[in-house]
Amino acid sequence: MAFQYTQQLTDNLNQHALPGQGAVNVSADWKDLGLMSHSLGADILIQMLQQNNSLARAVAFLEPGSLHYTKPLGFSIPALSYGTQLCMEKPRCCNMKYGYFHFYDELVCPKILMNVTGYGHCDILNETPGWKTCRLSHMCKIDESNNRDLYREVFLPGVLSGLFGSYLQGNGPMVDYITTRDKMPVPLGQLEFDLQCTRGS
């Protein structure tokens, strides 16, 4: 399954997406692959990693949930396990038992746990139709007054750049951005990390 997914990604990116953006003689380097999931997509990502532990060099689990991830991954891969305050408040749309805390606990270092205050599960979605549909459904708690543009366009890309830039591109200091609370443009609740296989926070 993992091979099929990455082959589909490779084919789509190299044959369609890059040429469609005007990229000539450019192809993705699949030796330095970073993968990201949101919500229950984490289940698929965990299964891919369990089938092939050399598939990716770093992973980001954004508000992960799982129905199957019940035992430790068993190998080391740099990982971010990320959640939001509102996702854990009623009406909950995050898995309390197998959510981002669980992922962090089951991952082997290096690993980072981050929780953002004032934001929720739907705030990662584009305004239309995603976020507006979420608001109308009342499935997840939302705060209409938060700065979703700052969250989606500055904070999240910065966090992902810090993780992947550090572990995929060998730019070690970039991880400092996501392990230093004062550098965050949005308020953090919890921030824990274990980068050297010793507890840190």
Tab-separated table of C-alpha atoms in Angstrom:
chain	number	residue	atom	x	y	z
A	1	MET	CA	0.000	0.000	0.000
A	2	ALA	CA	2.764	2.462	0.933
A	3	PHE	CA	4.481	1.913	-2.412
A	4	GLN	CA	1.211	2.436	-4.289
A	5	TYR	CA	0.529	5.741	-2.514
A	6	THR	CA	4.017	7.099	-3.086
A	7	GLN	CA	3.973	5.941	-6.701
A	8	GLN	CA	0.686	7.791	-7.216
A	9	LEU	CA	2.179	10.884	-5.584
A	10	THR	CA	5.284	10.628	-7.736
A	11	ASP	CA	3.329	10.174	-10.940
A	12	ASN	CA	0.904	12.988	-10.187
A	13	LEU	CA	3.569	15.465	-9.137
A	14	ASN	CA	6.120	14.757	-11.834
A	15	GLN	CA	3.690	14.166	-14.710
A	16	HIS	CA	0.899	16.627	-13.953
A	17	ALA	CA	1.396	19.105	-11.101
A	18	LEU	CA	4.910	20.345	-11.859
A	19	PRO	CA	4.433	20.621	-15.644
A	20	GLY	CA	1.073	22.293	-15.001
A	21	GLN	CA	2.887	25.005	-13.042
A	22	GLY	CA	5.318	25.605	-15.894
A	23	ALA	CA	8.179	23.660	-14.289
A	24	VAL	CA	10.398	22.385	-17.099
A	25	ASN	CA	12.914	19.594	-16.468
A	26	VAL	CA	12.036	19.560	-12.769
A	27	SER	CA	11.169	16.443	-10.826
A	28	ALA	CA	10.587	15.715	-7.172
A	29	ASP	CA	13.388	14.162	-5.127
A	30	TRP	CA	11.698	11.244	-3.435
A	31	LYS	CA	14.782	10.361	-1.394
A	32	ASP	CA	14.006	13.245	0.964
A	33	LEU	CA	10.301	12.766	1.495
A	34	GLY	CA	8.356	14.477	4.266
A	35	LEU	CA	4.735	13.494	4.789
A	36	MET	CA	1.883	15.268	6.529
A	37	SER	CA	-1.618	14.241	7.508
A	38	HIS	CA	-4.661	15.947	8.991
A	39	SER	CA	-7.297	14.364	11.184
A	40	LEU	CA	-8.056	10.696	10.397
A	41	GLY	CA	-5.621	10.844	7.481
A	42	ALA	CA	-3.096	9.997	10.196
A	43	ASP	CA	-4.384	6.422	10.152
A	44	ILE	CA	-3.285	6.007	6.536
A	45	LEU	CA	0.052	7.668	7.205
A	46	ILE	CA	0.764	5.412	10.198
A	47	GLN	CA	-0.108	2.323	8.144
A	48	MET	CA	2.215	3.479	5.352
A	49	LEU	CA	5.059	3.984	7.827
A	50	GLN	CA	4.439	0.626	9.483
A	51	GLN	CA	4.722	-1.057	6.083
A	52	ASN	CA	7.837	0.864	5.083
A	53	ASN	CA	9.774	2.600	7.843
A	54	SER	CA	12.147	4.209	5.341
A	55	LEU	CA	9.318	5.788	3.356
A	56	ALA	CA	9.771	9.288	4.806
A	57	ARG	CA	12.469	11.182	6.649
A	58	ALA	CA	10.061	13.327	8.705
A	59	VAL	CA	6.315	13.435	9.373
A	60	ALA	CA	3.789	15.970	10.615
A	61	PHE	CA	0.547	14.834	12.219
A	62	LEU	CA	-1.851	17.802	12.271
A	63	GLU	CA	-4.649	17.116	14.741
A	64	PRO	CA	-4.252	13.379	14.239
A	65	GLY	CA	-6.874	10.838	15.066
A	66	SER	CA	-6.677	7.108	14.698
A	67	LEU	CA	-8.753	3.998	15.056
A	68	HIS	CA	-5.774	1.656	14.673
A	69	TYR	CA	-2.664	3.297	16.159
A	70	THR	CA	-2.627	1.480	19.480
A	71	LYS	CA	1.030	0.523	19.904
A	72	PRO	CA	4.337	2.390	19.542
A	73	LEU	CA	5.704	2.942	16.059
A	74	GLY	CA	8.882	1.128	17.067
A	75	PHE	CA	11.383	3.130	15.035
A	76	SER	CA	12.703	6.666	15.057
A	77	ILE	CA	11.434	9.320	12.663
A	78	PRO	CA	11.379	13.078	13.295
A	79	ALA	CA	7.751	13.952	13.967
A	80	LEU	CA	5.417	16.771	14.934
A	81	SER	CA	2.201	15.938	16.747
A	82	TYR	CA	0.008	19.009	16.706
A	83	GLY	CA	-3.371	19.899	18.159
A	84	THR	CA	-5.649	22.827	18.926
A	85	GLN	CA	-7.457	23.950	22.055
A	86	LEU	CA	-10.944	24.145	20.540
A	87	CYS	CA	-10.754	20.677	19.058
A	88	MET	CA	-10.708	19.249	22.567
A	89	GLU	CA	-13.678	21.323	23.745
A	90	LYS	CA	-17.332	20.421	23.183
A	91	PRO	CA	-18.523	19.738	20.612
A	92	ARG	CA	-15.348	17.669	20.296
A	93	CYS	CA	-14.217	16.697	16.853
A	94	CYS	CA	-10.867	15.254	17.947
A	95	ASN	CA	-10.291	11.773	19.230
A	96	MET	CA	-9.590	12.127	22.940
A	97	LYS	CA	-8.141	8.634	23.348
A	98	TYR	CA	-6.082	8.392	20.147
A	99	GLY	CA	-5.439	12.063	19.378
A	100	TYR	CA	-2.293	14.148	19.243
A	101	PHE	CA	-1.265	13.392	22.864
A	102	HIS	CA	-1.418	9.688	22.097
A	103	PHE	CA	0.605	10.124	18.917
A	104	TYR	CA	3.301	12.024	20.785
A	105	ASP	CA	3.476	9.370	23.495
A	106	GLU	CA	3.783	6.530	20.988
A	107	LEU	CA	6.380	8.183	18.744
A	108	VAL	CA	10.111	7.693	19.190
A	109	CYS	CA	12.298	10.800	19.350
A	110	PRO	CA	12.976	13.246	17.852
A	111	LYS	CA	9.446	14.427	18.419
A	112	ILE	CA	7.556	17.646	19.106
A	113	LEU	CA	4.146	18.157	20.729
A	114	MET	CA	2.397	21.457	20.122
A	115	ASN	CA	-1.031	22.771	21.079
A	116	VAL	CA	-2.376	26.111	19.838
A	117	THR	CA	-4.876	28.108	21.887
A	118	GLY	CA	-7.830	29.932	20.378
A	119	TYR	CA	-7.982	27.787	17.231
A	120	GLY	CA	-9.806	24.614	16.292
A	121	HIS	CA	-9.933	21.650	13.969
A	122	CYS	CA	-11.620	23.500	11.106
A	123	ASP	CA	-9.302	26.507	11.031
A	124	ILE	CA	-6.813	24.701	8.805
A	125	LEU	CA	-9.459	24.539	6.060
A	126	ASN	CA	-9.867	27.094	3.285
A	127	GLU	CA	-12.598	29.582	4.025
A	128	THR	CA	-14.900	28.309	1.254
A	129	PRO	CA	-16.222	25.709	1.249
A	130	GLY	CA	-14.291	24.011	4.090
A	131	TRP	CA	-14.395	26.367	7.064
A	132	LYS	CA	-17.863	27.740	6.298
A	133	THR	CA	-19.244	24.210	5.941
A	134	CYS	CA	-17.674	23.262	9.247
A	135	ARG	CA	-19.228	26.311	10.924
A	136	LEU	CA	-22.674	25.464	9.566
A	137	SER	CA	-22.413	21.812	10.579
A	138	HIS	CA	-21.706	22.634	14.254
A	139	MET	CA	-19.558	19.488	14.399
A	140	CYS	CA	-16.506	21.289	15.782
A	141	LYS	CA	-16.119	24.231	18.118
A	142	ILE	CA	-14.977	27.372	16.328
A	143	ASP	CA	-14.056	30.938	17.247
A	144	GLU	CA	-15.095	33.310	14.488
A	145	SER	CA	-12.949	36.126	15.892
A	146	ASN	CA	-9.551	34.424	15.529
A	147	ASN	CA	-7.136	35.407	12.760
A	148	ARG	CA	-7.424	32.426	10.433
A	149	ASP	CA	-5.276	34.054	7.731
A	150	LEU	CA	-2.385	34.398	10.180
A	151	TYR	CA	-2.908	30.818	11.277
A	152	ARG	CA	-3.134	29.280	7.792
A	153	GLU	CA	-0.745	31.513	5.864
A	154	VAL	CA	1.992	32.300	8.405
A	155	PHE	CA	1.909	29.997	11.405
A	156	LEU	CA	1.287	26.571	9.852
A	157	PRO	CA	3.658	27.050	6.877
A	158	GLY	CA	6.304	28.295	9.312
A	159	VAL	CA	5.935	25.298	11.603
A	160	LEU	CA	6.083	22.849	8.704
A	161	SER	CA	9.069	24.662	7.188
A	162	GLY	CA	10.829	24.458	10.542
A	163	LEU	CA	10.268	20.709	10.798
A	164	PHE	CA	10.974	19.741	7.208
A	165	GLY	CA	13.729	22.296	6.643
A	166	SER	CA	15.591	20.949	9.628
A	167	TYR	CA	15.186	17.230	8.996
A	168	LEU	CA	14.928	17.034	5.194
A	169	GLN	CA	17.279	19.788	4.115
A	170	GLY	CA	19.843	19.508	6.884
A	171	ASN	CA	19.209	23.006	8.212
A	172	GLY	CA	19.282	22.068	11.893
A	173	PRO	CA	18.674	25.544	13.375
A	174	MET	CA	15.255	25.712	11.665
A	175	VAL	CA	13.869	23.385	14.328
A	176	ASP	CA	14.507	26.171	16.864
A	177	TYR	CA	11.563	28.029	15.353
A	178	ILE	CA	9.127	25.347	16.454
A	179	THR	CA	10.720	24.636	19.809
A	180	THR	CA	10.812	28.277	20.956
A	181	ARG	CA	7.476	29.537	22.238
A	182	ASP	CA	8.338	33.233	21.785
A	183	LYS	CA	8.838	32.781	18.028
A	184	MET	CA	5.260	31.657	17.439
A	185	PRO	CA	2.880	34.212	15.869
A	186	VAL	CA	-0.121	32.581	17.603
A	187	PRO	CA	-0.489	31.641	21.278
A	188	LEU	CA	0.609	28.163	22.306
A	189	GLY	CA	-0.834	26.093	25.092
A	190	GLN	CA	1.418	23.108	25.384
A	191	LEU	CA	4.870	22.777	23.846
A	192	GLU	CA	6.968	19.716	24.569
A	193	PHE	CA	9.794	18.167	22.647
A	194	ASP	CA	12.344	15.425	22.839
A	195	LEU	CA	14.944	16.008	20.140
A	196	GLN	CA	17.877	14.191	21.735
A	197	CYS	CA	15.952	11.287	23.320
A	198	THR	CA	15.765	13.097	26.667
A	199	ARG	CA	12.657	14.884	27.845
A	200	GLY	CA	12.600	18.616	27.086
A	201	SER	CA	10.044	21.396	27.199
